[in-house]
Amino acid sequence: MRKNSLLALVLTLPLFLLASCATAPRDTAYQTSTIDALLAGVYEGDLTCRSLMKHGDLGIGTFDSLDGEMLIVDGRLYQVKANGKVYTPSPSSLKTPFATVCRFTPEDRFIIPAGATFTDIEKLINTKAPNQNLFQAIKITGTFKTMHTRSVPRQTKPYPPLNQVTANQPEFHLSNITGTIVGFRCPAFVKGVNVPGYHLHFIDDAQTTGGHILGFEMLEGQAQIDTLHQFTMRLPKNTSAFANTDLSKDRSTELRAVEKGTN
């Protein structure tokens, strides 16, 4: 009887949790497409979120047609749309043009001092994980005095480049809010492929708001980090937009403006 009960429990689990990262390799960052392609306006999703989540239970990215900010937290998919609200779509119903995930197995946990800002967190993690040539997956939980986020609105063809989209991005100033940050610190050598340095997204505990982080100040919290020493990337196939995009340009200035909201 007990064996049958356990089988029934397994069968009732959400399929995306079963398919997510149980067989994904540890210590591996998995990515689809490149950040420079996204900057250039390649917003067509060619990988389902369900397929993406087979490679990890923590991640960030965006959705087909640039329809909001993506978070994957504890194996669950969240979409923060341009209205700042959080949605929980089926992973099989949406595709992504750009995302990074990993099977999160933290190797270090530490308390974050009160008053820590985005810059302070960067310095703290750099101290805890000084090897800048490896990827770091990051998860931070706690209470935030302030949280400054943004999201991006769904685009229609012909797609404008990303720096034009974010020049008029909806921004959200939150205060006294508890929630979770997830994201990555990427090495400098992935310039053009991913975001060198820190790229973090936020969702509140009530799962009502969040987005791409522009800044914050913490009241209290805890960080977990996972060093990733392997990197796997897939590129869009049978996608004319990607095939016809000039990826030889240096888009560093565009990326800084997009990531930091300094358009």
Short mmCIF file of N, CA and C in Angstrom, two decimals, residues 28-118:
data_model
loop_
_atom_site.label_atom_id
_atom_site.label_comp_id
_atom_site.label_asym_id
_atom_site.label_seq_id
_atom_site.Cartn_x
_atom_site.Cartn_y
_atom_site.Cartn_z
N THR A 28 27.49 23.20 -14.00
CA THR A 28 27.45 23.51 -15.43
C THR A 28 26.46 24.62 -15.71
N ALA A 29 26.92 25.66 -16.38
CA ALA A 29 26.03 26.71 -16.89
C ALA A 29 25.58 26.31 -18.28
N TYR A 30 24.27 26.33 -18.50
CA TYR A 30 23.71 25.98 -19.81
C TYR A 30 23.01 27.22 -20.36
N GLN A 31 23.30 27.55 -21.60
CA GLN A 31 22.79 28.80 -22.19
C GLN A 31 22.25 28.55 -23.59
N THR A 32 21.20 29.29 -23.93
CA THR A 32 20.70 29.29 -25.30
C THR A 32 20.88 30.66 -25.92
N SER A 33 21.42 30.70 -27.13
CA SER A 33 21.72 31.89 -27.90
C SER A 33 22.78 32.75 -27.22
N THR A 34 22.94 34.00 -27.68
CA THR A 34 23.97 34.89 -27.14
C THR A 34 23.36 36.23 -26.76
N ILE A 35 24.02 36.92 -25.85
CA ILE A 35 23.53 38.23 -25.43
C ILE A 35 23.62 39.24 -26.57
N ASP A 36 24.64 39.13 -27.42
CA ASP A 36 24.75 40.07 -28.53
C ASP A 36 23.62 39.88 -29.54
N ALA A 37 23.17 38.65 -29.73
CA ALA A 37 22.02 38.43 -30.61
C ALA A 37 20.79 39.10 -30.03
N LEU A 38 20.61 38.99 -28.72
CA LEU A 38 19.47 39.64 -28.07
C LEU A 38 19.59 41.15 -28.20
N LEU A 39 20.78 41.70 -27.99
CA LEU A 39 20.98 43.14 -28.13
C LEU A 39 20.63 43.62 -29.54
N ALA A 40 20.89 42.76 -30.52
CA ALA A 40 20.63 43.12 -31.91
C ALA A 40 19.17 42.98 -32.30
N GLY A 41 18.35 42.42 -31.41
CA GLY A 41 16.93 42.29 -31.71
C GLY A 41 16.47 40.92 -32.13
N VAL A 42 17.25 39.87 -31.84
CA VAL A 42 16.84 38.50 -32.15
C VAL A 42 16.00 38.02 -30.98
N TYR A 43 14.70 38.27 -31.06
CA TYR A 43 13.79 37.99 -29.95
C TYR A 43 12.92 36.76 -30.18
N GLU A 44 13.10 36.08 -31.31
CA GLU A 44 12.27 34.92 -31.60
C GLU A 44 12.74 33.73 -30.78
N GLY A 45 11.85 33.20 -29.96
CA GLY A 45 12.19 32.04 -29.16
C GLY A 45 12.21 30.78 -30.01
N ASP A 46 13.24 29.96 -29.83
CA ASP A 46 13.30 28.70 -30.59
C ASP A 46 13.53 27.50 -29.68
N LEU A 47 13.48 27.72 -28.35
CA LEU A 47 13.63 26.64 -27.39
C LEU A 47 12.51 26.76 -26.37
N THR A 48 11.77 25.69 -26.13
CA THR A 48 10.71 25.78 -25.13
C THR A 48 11.32 25.88 -23.73
N CYS A 49 10.60 26.52 -22.86
CA CYS A 49 11.07 26.63 -21.48
C CYS A 49 11.13 25.25 -20.82
N ARG A 50 10.27 24.35 -21.23
CA ARG A 50 10.33 22.98 -20.70
C ARG A 50 11.68 22.34 -21.06
N SER A 51 12.12 22.50 -22.31
CA SER A 51 13.40 21.94 -22.72
C SER A 51 14.55 22.63 -22.00
N LEU A 52 14.44 23.94 -21.83
CA LEU A 52 15.46 24.69 -21.09
C LEU A 52 15.61 24.15 -19.68
N MET A 53 14.48 23.86 -19.03
CA MET A 53 14.50 23.47 -17.61
C MET A 53 14.96 22.04 -17.39
N LYS A 54 15.18 21.30 -18.46
CA LYS A 54 15.83 20.00 -18.32
C LYS A 54 17.29 20.17 -17.93
N HIS A 55 17.79 21.39 -18.10
CA HIS A 55 19.21 21.65 -17.85
C HIS A 55 19.45 22.42 -16.55
N GLY A 56 18.39 22.73 -15.81
CA GLY A 56 18.63 23.44 -14.56
C GLY A 56 17.37 23.84 -13.84
N ASP A 57 17.52 24.12 -12.54
CA ASP A 57 16.39 24.53 -11.70
C ASP A 57 16.54 25.95 -11.19
N LEU A 58 17.59 26.65 -11.64
CA LEU A 58 17.78 28.07 -11.33
C LEU A 58 18.25 28.76 -12.60
N GLY A 59 17.65 29.91 -12.90
CA GLY A 59 18.08 30.61 -14.10
C GLY A 59 17.36 31.91 -14.35
N ILE A 60 17.83 32.62 -15.37
CA ILE A 60 17.24 33.88 -15.79
C ILE A 60 17.29 33.97 -17.31
N GLY A 61 16.46 34.85 -17.86
CA GLY A 61 16.44 35.06 -19.29
C GLY A 61 15.24 35.91 -19.67
N THR A 62 14.74 35.67 -20.88
CA THR A 62 13.55 36.38 -21.34
C THR A 62 12.73 35.41 -22.19
N PHE A 63 11.65 35.93 -22.77
CA PHE A 63 10.69 35.08 -23.49
C PHE A 63 10.54 35.52 -24.94
N ASP A 64 9.88 34.68 -25.71
CA ASP A 64 9.61 34.97 -27.12
C ASP A 64 9.05 36.38 -27.28
N SER A 65 9.58 37.12 -28.24
CA SER A 65 9.19 38.50 -28.53
C SER A 65 9.56 39.46 -27.40
N LEU A 66 10.48 39.03 -26.52
CA LEU A 66 10.97 39.85 -25.41
C LEU A 66 9.84 40.16 -24.42
N ASP A 67 8.99 39.18 -24.18
CA ASP A 67 7.79 39.39 -23.38
C ASP A 67 8.09 39.21 -21.89
N GLY A 68 8.90 40.13 -21.33
CA GLY A 68 9.13 40.13 -19.90
C GLY A 68 10.41 39.45 -19.46
N GLU A 69 10.64 39.48 -18.15
CA GLU A 69 11.84 38.91 -17.54
C GLU A 69 11.54 37.50 -17.01
N MET A 70 12.49 36.59 -17.21
CA MET A 70 12.34 35.20 -16.76
C MET A 70 13.12 34.95 -15.49
N LEU A 71 12.50 34.21 -14.57
CA LEU A 71 13.20 33.63 -13.43
C LEU A 71 12.83 32.17 -13.33
N ILE A 72 13.80 31.35 -13.02
CA ILE A 72 13.56 29.96 -12.64
C ILE A 72 14.13 29.80 -11.23
N VAL A 73 13.25 29.54 -10.29
CA VAL A 73 13.63 29.44 -8.88
C VAL A 73 13.11 28.12 -8.33
N ASP A 74 14.01 27.31 -7.81
CA ASP A 74 13.63 26.01 -7.24
C ASP A 74 12.81 25.18 -8.23
N GLY A 75 13.18 25.25 -9.49
CA GLY A 75 12.53 24.44 -10.51
C GLY A 75 11.19 24.95 -10.99
N ARG A 76 10.84 26.18 -10.64
CA ARG A 76 9.56 26.76 -11.07
C ARG A 76 9.82 27.98 -11.95
N LEU A 77 9.00 28.11 -12.99
CA LEU A 77 9.15 29.16 -13.98
C LEU A 77 8.26 30.36 -13.65
N TYR A 78 8.86 31.55 -13.69
CA TYR A 78 8.12 32.80 -13.45
C TYR A 78 8.39 33.78 -14.58
N GLN A 79 7.35 34.55 -14.91
CA GLN A 79 7.44 35.56 -15.95
C GLN A 79 7.00 36.90 -15.36
N VAL A 80 7.91 37.87 -15.35
CA VAL A 80 7.57 39.22 -14.89
C VAL A 80 7.34 40.08 -16.13
N LYS A 81 6.09 40.42 -16.37
CA LYS A 81 5.76 41.18 -17.57
C LYS A 81 5.99 42.67 -17.36
N ALA A 82 5.73 43.45 -18.41
CA ALA A 82 6.04 44.88 -18.39
C ALA A 82 5.19 45.66 -17.40
N ASN A 83 4.09 45.06 -16.91
CA ASN A 83 3.30 45.71 -15.88
C ASN A 83 3.85 45.46 -14.48
N GLY A 84 4.96 44.74 -14.40
CA GLY A 84 5.59 44.45 -13.12
C GLY A 84 5.00 43.28 -12.38
N LYS A 85 3.97 42.65 -12.94
CA LYS A 85 3.31 41.54 -12.27
C LYS A 85 3.94 40.21 -12.66
N VAL A 86 3.86 39.26 -11.73
CA VAL A 86 4.42 37.93 -11.92
C VAL A 86 3.36 36.98 -12.43
N TYR A 87 3.73 36.19 -13.44
CA TYR A 87 2.85 35.16 -13.99
C TYR A 87 3.59 33.81 -13.91
N THR A 88 2.81 32.74 -13.87
CA THR A 88 3.39 31.40 -13.78
C THR A 88 2.91 30.56 -14.97
N PRO A 89 3.45 30.81 -16.14
CA PRO A 89 3.01 30.09 -17.33
C PRO A 89 3.48 28.64 -17.33
N SER A 90 2.85 27.84 -18.14
CA SER A 90 3.31 26.46 -18.35
C SER A 90 4.63 26.50 -19.11
N PRO A 91 5.64 25.77 -18.68
CA PRO A 91 6.92 25.77 -19.39
C PRO A 91 6.83 25.31 -20.84
N SER A 92 5.81 24.53 -21.17
CA SER A 92 5.68 24.04 -22.54
C SER A 92 4.96 25.04 -23.44
N SER A 93 4.38 26.09 -22.84
CA SER A 93 3.59 27.04 -23.63
C SER A 93 4.41 28.21 -24.13
N LEU A 94 5.63 28.40 -23.61
CA LEU A 94 6.45 29.54 -23.99
C LEU A 94 7.82 29.09 -24.48
N LYS A 95 8.39 29.91 -25.34
CA LYS A 95 9.76 29.68 -25.82
C LYS A 95 10.64 30.85 -25.38
N THR A 96 11.94 30.62 -25.42
CA THR A 96 12.89 31.65 -25.02
C THR A 96 13.91 31.90 -26.13
N PRO A 97 14.27 33.18 -26.35
CA PRO A 97 15.34 33.50 -27.29
C PRO A 97 16.71 33.58 -26.62
N PHE A 98 16.72 33.72 -25.28
CA PHE A 98 17.98 33.83 -24.55
C PHE A 98 17.74 33.52 -23.08
N ALA A 99 18.54 32.62 -22.52
CA ALA A 99 18.42 32.28 -21.11
C ALA A 99 19.65 31.50 -20.67
N THR A 100 19.91 31.53 -19.36
CA THR A 100 20.99 30.77 -18.76
C THR A 100 20.44 30.07 -17.53
N VAL A 101 20.76 28.77 -17.37
CA VAL A 101 20.27 27.99 -16.23
C VAL A 101 21.40 27.11 -15.71
N CYS A 102 21.19 26.57 -14.51
CA CYS A 102 22.10 25.57 -13.96
C CYS A 102 21.34 24.71 -12.95
N ARG A 103 21.92 23.57 -12.66
CA ARG A 103 21.44 22.75 -11.55
C ARG A 103 22.11 23.30 -10.30
N PHE A 104 21.33 23.97 -9.48
CA PHE A 104 21.90 24.74 -8.38
C PHE A 104 22.23 23.84 -7.20
N THR A 105 23.52 23.71 -6.91
CA THR A 105 24.01 22.93 -5.77
C THR A 105 25.03 23.79 -5.03
N PRO A 106 24.54 24.70 -4.18
CA PRO A 106 25.43 25.69 -3.56
C PRO A 106 26.53 25.08 -2.72
N GLU A 107 27.70 25.69 -2.83
CA GLU A 107 28.88 25.24 -2.10
C GLU A 107 29.22 26.16 -0.93
N ASP A 108 28.61 27.33 -0.92
CA ASP A 108 28.89 28.28 0.16
C ASP A 108 27.62 29.05 0.49
N ARG A 109 27.42 29.27 1.79
CA ARG A 109 26.29 30.06 2.28
C ARG A 109 26.82 31.06 3.29
N PHE A 110 26.29 32.28 3.26
CA PHE A 110 26.77 33.28 4.20
C PHE A 110 25.72 34.36 4.42
N ILE A 111 25.77 34.96 5.58
CA ILE A 111 24.85 36.02 5.95
C ILE A 111 25.29 37.34 5.30
N ILE A 112 24.31 38.10 4.86
CA ILE A 112 24.59 39.40 4.25
C ILE A 112 24.38 40.49 5.30
N PRO A 113 25.33 41.38 5.48
CA PRO A 113 25.19 42.43 6.49
C PRO A 113 24.08 43.41 6.15
N ALA A 114 23.42 43.93 7.17
CA ALA A 114 22.37 44.92 6.98
C ALA A 114 22.91 46.14 6.24
N GLY A 115 22.09 46.66 5.33
CA GLY A 115 22.49 47.84 4.58
C GLY A 115 23.25 47.55 3.31
N ALA A 116 23.50 46.29 3.01
CA ALA A 116 24.26 45.94 1.82
C ALA A 116 23.52 46.35 0.55
N THR A 117 24.26 46.94 -0.38
CA THR A 117 23.71 47.35 -1.67
C THR A 117 24.16 46.36 -2.75
N PHE A 118 23.71 46.59 -3.97
CA PHE A 118 24.11 45.76 -5.11
C PHE A 118 25.64 45.72 -5.20
#
